mmCIF file of C-alpha atoms and ligand atoms in Angstrom:
data_model
loop_
_atom_site.group_PDB
_atom_site.id
_atom_site.type_symbol
_atom_site.label_atom_id
_atom_site.label_comp_id
_atom_site.label_asym_id
_atom_site.label_seq_id
_atom_site.Cartn_x
_atom_site.Cartn_y
_atom_site.Cartn_z
ATOM 1 C CA LEU A 1 -0.014 0.017 0.085
ATOM 2 C CA SER A 2 1.128 3.495 -0.779
ATOM 3 C CA GLU A 3 1.989 5.810 2.269
ATOM 4 C CA PRO A 4 -1.156 7.992 1.943
ATOM 5 C CA SER A 5 -3.331 4.642 1.985
ATOM 6 C CA ILE A 6 -1.857 3.493 5.096
ATOM 7 C CA LYS A 7 -2.278 7.217 6.648
ATOM 8 C CA ARG A 8 -6.102 7.074 5.587
ATOM 9 C CA ARG A 9 -6.559 3.632 7.096
ATOM 10 C CA GLN A 10 -4.794 4.571 10.465
ATOM 11 C CA LEU A 11 -7.069 7.658 10.696
ATOM 12 C CA LEU A 12 -10.057 5.428 9.982
ATOM 13 C CA THR A 13 -9.142 3.204 12.551
ATOM 14 C CA ARG A 14 -8.767 5.899 14.926
ATOM 15 C CA ILE A 15 -12.163 7.180 14.246
ATOM 16 C CA VAL A 16 -13.839 4.011 14.676
ATOM 17 C CA LYS A 17 -12.336 3.346 18.124
ATOM 18 C CA GLY A 18 -13.265 6.885 19.143
ATOM 19 C CA PHE A 19 -16.667 6.320 18.137
ATOM 20 C CA THR A 20 -16.753 3.009 19.987
ATOM 21 C CA LEU A 21 -15.338 4.335 23.306
ATOM 22 C CA VAL A 22 -17.970 6.924 23.169
ATOM 23 C CA GLY A 23 -20.842 4.547 22.386
ATOM 24 C CA LEU A 24 -19.438 2.351 25.485
ATOM 25 C CA ALA A 25 -19.636 5.211 27.840
ATOM 26 C CA GLY A 26 -23.074 6.184 26.849
ATOM 27 C CA LEU A 27 -24.190 2.794 27.305
ATOM 28 C CA THR A 28 -22.610 2.140 30.807
ATOM 29 C CA TYR A 29 -23.423 5.500 32.506
ATOM 30 C CA PRO A 30 -27.303 4.675 33.018
ATOM 31 C CA PHE A 31 -26.235 1.548 34.373
ATOM 32 C CA ILE A 32 -23.489 2.824 37.050
ATOM 33 C CA ARG A 33 -25.619 5.718 37.806
ATOM 34 C CA SER A 34 -28.377 3.415 38.624
ATOM 35 C CA LEU A 35 -26.191 1.455 41.313
ATOM 36 C CA MET A 36 -25.340 5.122 43.041
ATOM 37 C CA PRO A 37 -27.182 6.205 45.637
ATOM 38 C CA ASP A 38 -29.781 9.159 45.216
ATOM 39 C CA PHE A 39 -28.245 12.284 47.166
ATOM 40 C CA SER A 40 -31.041 14.278 45.890
ATOM 41 C CA GLU A 41 -33.885 12.397 48.063
ATOM 42 C CA ASP A 42 -36.059 15.157 49.571
ATOM 43 C CA LEU A 43 -36.132 13.833 53.215
ATOM 44 C CA SER A 44 -38.625 16.918 54.167
ATOM 45 C CA LEU A 45 -42.380 16.345 54.265
ATOM 46 C CA GLU A 46 -45.093 19.193 54.208
ATOM 47 C CA VAL A 47 -48.143 18.555 56.071
ATOM 48 C CA ASP A 48 -51.401 20.690 55.680
ATOM 49 C CA ILE A 49 -53.268 21.294 59.049
ATOM 50 C CA THR A 50 -56.127 23.305 57.274
ATOM 51 C CA ASP A 51 -58.758 20.747 58.152
ATOM 52 C CA LEU A 52 -57.714 20.183 61.871
ATOM 53 C CA GLN A 53 -60.244 21.339 64.077
ATOM 54 C CA PRO A 54 -59.431 22.171 67.920
ATOM 55 C CA GLY A 55 -58.986 19.171 69.844
ATOM 56 C CA GLU A 56 -58.290 16.704 66.433
ATOM 57 C CA HIS A 57 -55.184 15.064 65.299
ATOM 58 C CA LYS A 58 -53.923 13.209 62.478
ATOM 59 C CA ILE A 59 -50.773 10.720 62.495
ATOM 60 C CA ILE A 60 -48.290 11.386 59.752
ATOM 61 C CA ARG A 61 -45.918 8.715 58.652
ATOM 62 C CA TRP A 62 -42.223 10.310 58.068
ATOM 63 C CA ARG A 63 -39.220 8.632 57.635
ATOM 64 C CA GLY A 64 -40.273 5.462 58.839
ATOM 65 C CA LYS A 65 -41.837 6.655 62.019
ATOM 66 C CA ASN A 66 -45.298 7.901 62.969
ATOM 67 C CA LEU A 67 -45.727 11.255 64.316
ATOM 68 C CA LEU A 68 -48.962 13.020 65.753
ATOM 69 C CA VAL A 69 -49.949 16.486 64.659
ATOM 70 C CA GLN A 70 -52.521 17.844 66.897
ATOM 71 C CA ARG A 71 -54.305 21.234 67.306
ATOM 72 C CA ARG A 72 -55.150 22.200 70.978
ATOM 73 C CA ASN A 73 -58.087 23.487 72.289
ATOM 74 C CA LYS A 74 -58.468 25.853 75.020
ATOM 75 C CA MET A 75 -58.775 23.461 77.741
ATOM 76 C CA MET A 76 -55.676 21.505 76.707
ATOM 77 C CA LEU A 77 -53.491 24.826 76.535
ATOM 78 C CA ASP A 78 -54.920 25.286 80.149
ATOM 79 C CA LEU A 79 -54.281 22.089 81.642
ATOM 80 C CA ILE A 80 -50.321 22.029 80.135
ATOM 81 C CA THR A 81 -49.646 25.030 82.535
ATOM 82 C CA SER A 82 -51.805 24.315 85.403
ATOM 83 C CA ASP A 83 -50.427 21.027 87.217
ATOM 84 C CA GLN A 84 -46.601 20.427 86.502
ATOM 85 C CA VAL A 85 -45.769 18.822 89.731
ATOM 86 C CA LYS A 86 -46.365 15.400 88.700
ATOM 87 C CA LEU A 87 -44.170 15.333 85.784
ATOM 88 C CA LYS A 88 -40.733 13.949 85.923
ATOM 89 C CA ASP A 89 -39.275 16.531 83.634
ATOM 90 C CA PRO A 90 -41.588 19.436 83.500
ATOM 91 C CA SER A 91 -39.016 21.759 81.564
ATOM 92 C CA SER A 92 -37.693 18.978 79.537
ATOM 93 C CA ALA A 93 -34.263 19.567 80.426
ATOM 94 C CA GLU A 94 -33.197 15.962 80.135
ATOM 95 C CA SER A 95 -35.579 15.042 77.248
ATOM 96 C CA SER A 96 -35.014 15.420 73.614
ATOM 97 C CA GLN A 97 -36.421 18.247 71.282
ATOM 98 C CA PRO A 98 -35.300 21.171 69.091
ATOM 99 C CA ALA A 99 -34.295 24.271 70.862
ATOM 100 C CA PHE A 100 -37.612 25.866 69.835
ATOM 101 C CA ALA A 101 -39.758 23.469 71.648
ATOM 102 C CA ALA A 102 -37.882 23.759 74.805
ATOM 103 C CA ASN A 103 -40.645 25.392 76.412
ATOM 104 C CA PRO A 104 -43.690 23.976 78.487
ATOM 105 C CA PHE A 105 -45.705 23.540 75.343
ATOM 106 C CA ARG A 106 -42.877 22.009 73.701
ATOM 107 C CA SER A 107 -43.940 23.480 70.310
ATOM 108 C CA ARG A 108 -43.419 26.150 67.943
ATOM 109 C CA ARG A 109 -46.833 27.651 68.319
ATOM 110 C CA GLU A 110 -48.820 26.738 71.552
ATOM 111 C CA ASP A 111 -52.016 25.576 69.663
ATOM 112 C CA ILE A 112 -50.320 23.107 67.102
ATOM 113 C CA PHE A 113 -48.314 19.998 68.774
ATOM 114 C CA VAL A 114 -46.098 17.721 66.733
ATOM 115 C CA THR A 115 -44.482 14.706 68.354
ATOM 116 C CA TYR A 116 -43.004 11.308 67.671
ATOM 117 C CA LEU A 117 -45.038 8.592 69.393
ATOM 118 C CA TYR A 118 -42.467 6.165 70.887
ATOM 119 C CA CYS A 119 -42.528 5.538 74.242
ATOM 120 C CA THR A 120 -38.838 6.417 75.911
ATOM 121 C CA HIS A 121 -39.067 3.146 78.003
ATOM 122 C CA LEU A 122 -38.850 0.361 75.351
ATOM 123 C CA GLY A 123 -39.902 2.274 72.331
ATOM 124 C CA CYS A 124 -43.677 1.015 72.203
ATOM 125 C CA GLU A 125 -46.040 3.401 70.289
ATOM 126 C CA VAL A 126 -48.145 5.360 72.412
ATOM 127 C CA VAL A 127 -51.731 6.067 71.930
ATOM 128 C CA ALA A 128 -53.305 9.337 72.116
ATOM 129 C CA ALA A 129 -55.812 10.248 74.910
ATOM 130 C CA ASP A 130 -59.646 10.175 74.484
ATOM 131 C CA SER A 131 -61.581 13.215 75.671
ATOM 132 C CA HIS A 132 -62.195 12.041 79.012
ATOM 133 C CA GLN A 133 -58.472 11.394 79.682
ATOM 134 C CA ARG A 134 -57.696 14.837 78.372
ATOM 135 C CA GLU A 135 -59.866 16.429 81.013
ATOM 136 C CA GLU A 136 -57.489 14.487 83.538
ATOM 137 C CA GLY A 137 -54.657 16.107 81.772
ATOM 138 C CA THR A 138 -53.277 13.153 80.029
ATOM 139 C CA GLY A 139 -52.303 13.221 76.824
ATOM 140 C CA PHE A 140 -50.696 9.728 75.740
ATOM 141 C CA ILE A 141 -50.445 6.398 76.941
ATOM 142 C CA CYS A 142 -48.332 3.365 76.253
ATOM 143 C CA PRO A 143 -49.991 0.381 76.125
ATOM 144 C CA CYS A 144 -46.864 -1.757 77.084
ATOM 145 C CA HIS A 145 -46.205 -0.746 80.719
ATOM 146 C CA ALA A 146 -48.626 2.139 81.436
ATOM 147 C CA SER A 147 -46.670 5.165 80.779
ATOM 148 C CA ASP A 148 -48.712 8.093 81.007
ATOM 149 C CA TYR A 149 -47.757 11.520 79.198
ATOM 150 C CA ASP A 150 -49.406 14.791 79.562
ATOM 151 C CA LEU A 151 -50.875 17.045 76.845
ATOM 152 C CA ALA A 152 -47.284 18.323 76.077
ATOM 153 C CA GLY A 153 -45.675 14.485 75.810
ATOM 154 C CA ARG A 154 -44.286 14.935 79.319
ATOM 155 C CA VAL A 155 -43.862 11.803 81.168
ATOM 156 C CA VAL A 156 -45.678 11.671 84.519
ATOM 157 C CA LYS A 157 -43.938 10.515 87.880
ATOM 158 C CA GLY A 158 -44.184 6.902 88.569
ATOM 159 C CA ALA A 159 -43.944 5.922 84.924
ATOM 160 C CA PRO A 160 -41.475 3.488 83.488
ATOM 161 C CA ALA A 161 -40.540 5.697 80.950
ATOM 162 C CA PRO A 162 -37.629 7.915 81.781
ATOM 163 C CA LEU A 163 -37.919 11.065 79.436
ATOM 164 C CA ASN A 164 -40.555 12.990 77.541
ATOM 165 C CA LEU A 165 -41.721 12.147 74.067
ATOM 166 C CA GLU A 166 -39.179 13.155 71.399
ATOM 167 C CA ILE A 167 -40.111 16.280 69.299
ATOM 168 C CA PRO A 168 -38.996 16.374 65.485
ATOM 169 C CA ASN A 169 -37.774 19.376 63.786
ATOM 170 C CA TYR A 170 -40.001 21.239 61.851
ATOM 171 C CA ARG A 171 -40.887 24.976 60.538
ATOM 172 C CA TYR A 172 -43.846 26.805 59.503
ATOM 173 C CA LEU A 173 -44.268 27.486 55.591
ATOM 174 C CA SER A 174 -47.793 29.249 56.290
ATOM 175 C CA ARG A 175 -50.365 29.348 59.169
ATOM 176 C CA SER A 176 -51.405 26.079 57.741
ATOM 177 C CA ARG A 177 -48.595 24.308 56.409
ATOM 178 C CA ILE A 178 -45.799 22.575 58.386
ATOM 179 C CA LEU A 179 -42.454 21.402 56.932
ATOM 180 C CA LEU A 180 -40.948 18.172 58.670
ATOM 181 C CA GLU A 181 -37.511 18.398 58.074
ATOM 182 C CA PRO A 182 -34.267 16.457 59.302
ATOM 183 C CA ALA A 183 -32.177 18.706 62.274
ATOM 184 C CA LYS A 184 -29.427 20.450 60.658
ATOM 185 C CA GLU A 185 -26.746 18.383 62.121
ATOM 186 C CA GLU A 186 -28.542 15.280 60.889
ATOM 187 C CA SER A 187 -28.813 16.310 57.234
ATOM 188 C CA ALA A 188 -25.098 17.467 57.543
ATOM 189 C CA VAL A 189 -24.202 13.657 58.078
HETATM 190 S S1 LIG B 201 -42.508 0.602 76.550
HETATM 191 FE FE1 LIG B 201 -43.956 2.250 77.135
HETATM 192 S S2 LIG B 201 -44.025 1.663 79.308
HETATM 193 FE FE2 LIG B 201 -42.531 0.198 78.581
#
């Protein structure tokens, strides 16, 4: 073969190789991408509370756990501040909640309560008290070993549970919309 013919053949070979590599990369990228974790997953959840009437609550499932969102009525608000003597940790000094919930109501807004529903004894799911139990100031009852919590999720003295119910991190998007979101230190992990 003449020299120009050899050069043409070498050039053609390079072009074919180039296309093959690009094609392979195009085919394998979706497969490799599918094996990678989805770092863009949105861990927050919006909750609409427009339909909640005073005294009503709804149960929300978020990140594998159940939470309660409750609109307190006037009686509930009065009871929270009336009798703190019976509580183990009335100011929640030992218990787990975001800084904004370190108050007697354990919430951002006094009338709206958001809490995880897991007993701090051995983790059983607690049940929201009925209207009669509420009149006595009881908010939650653990069916496993009978730990009672008040209307702000604070455990009463004598119960096997050591701490108040855990409060999740959340903020308000508007008067009627709450955004549950991981705490800052959690999302940074
Ligand atoms: S798990 Fe709730 S009292 Fe034991």
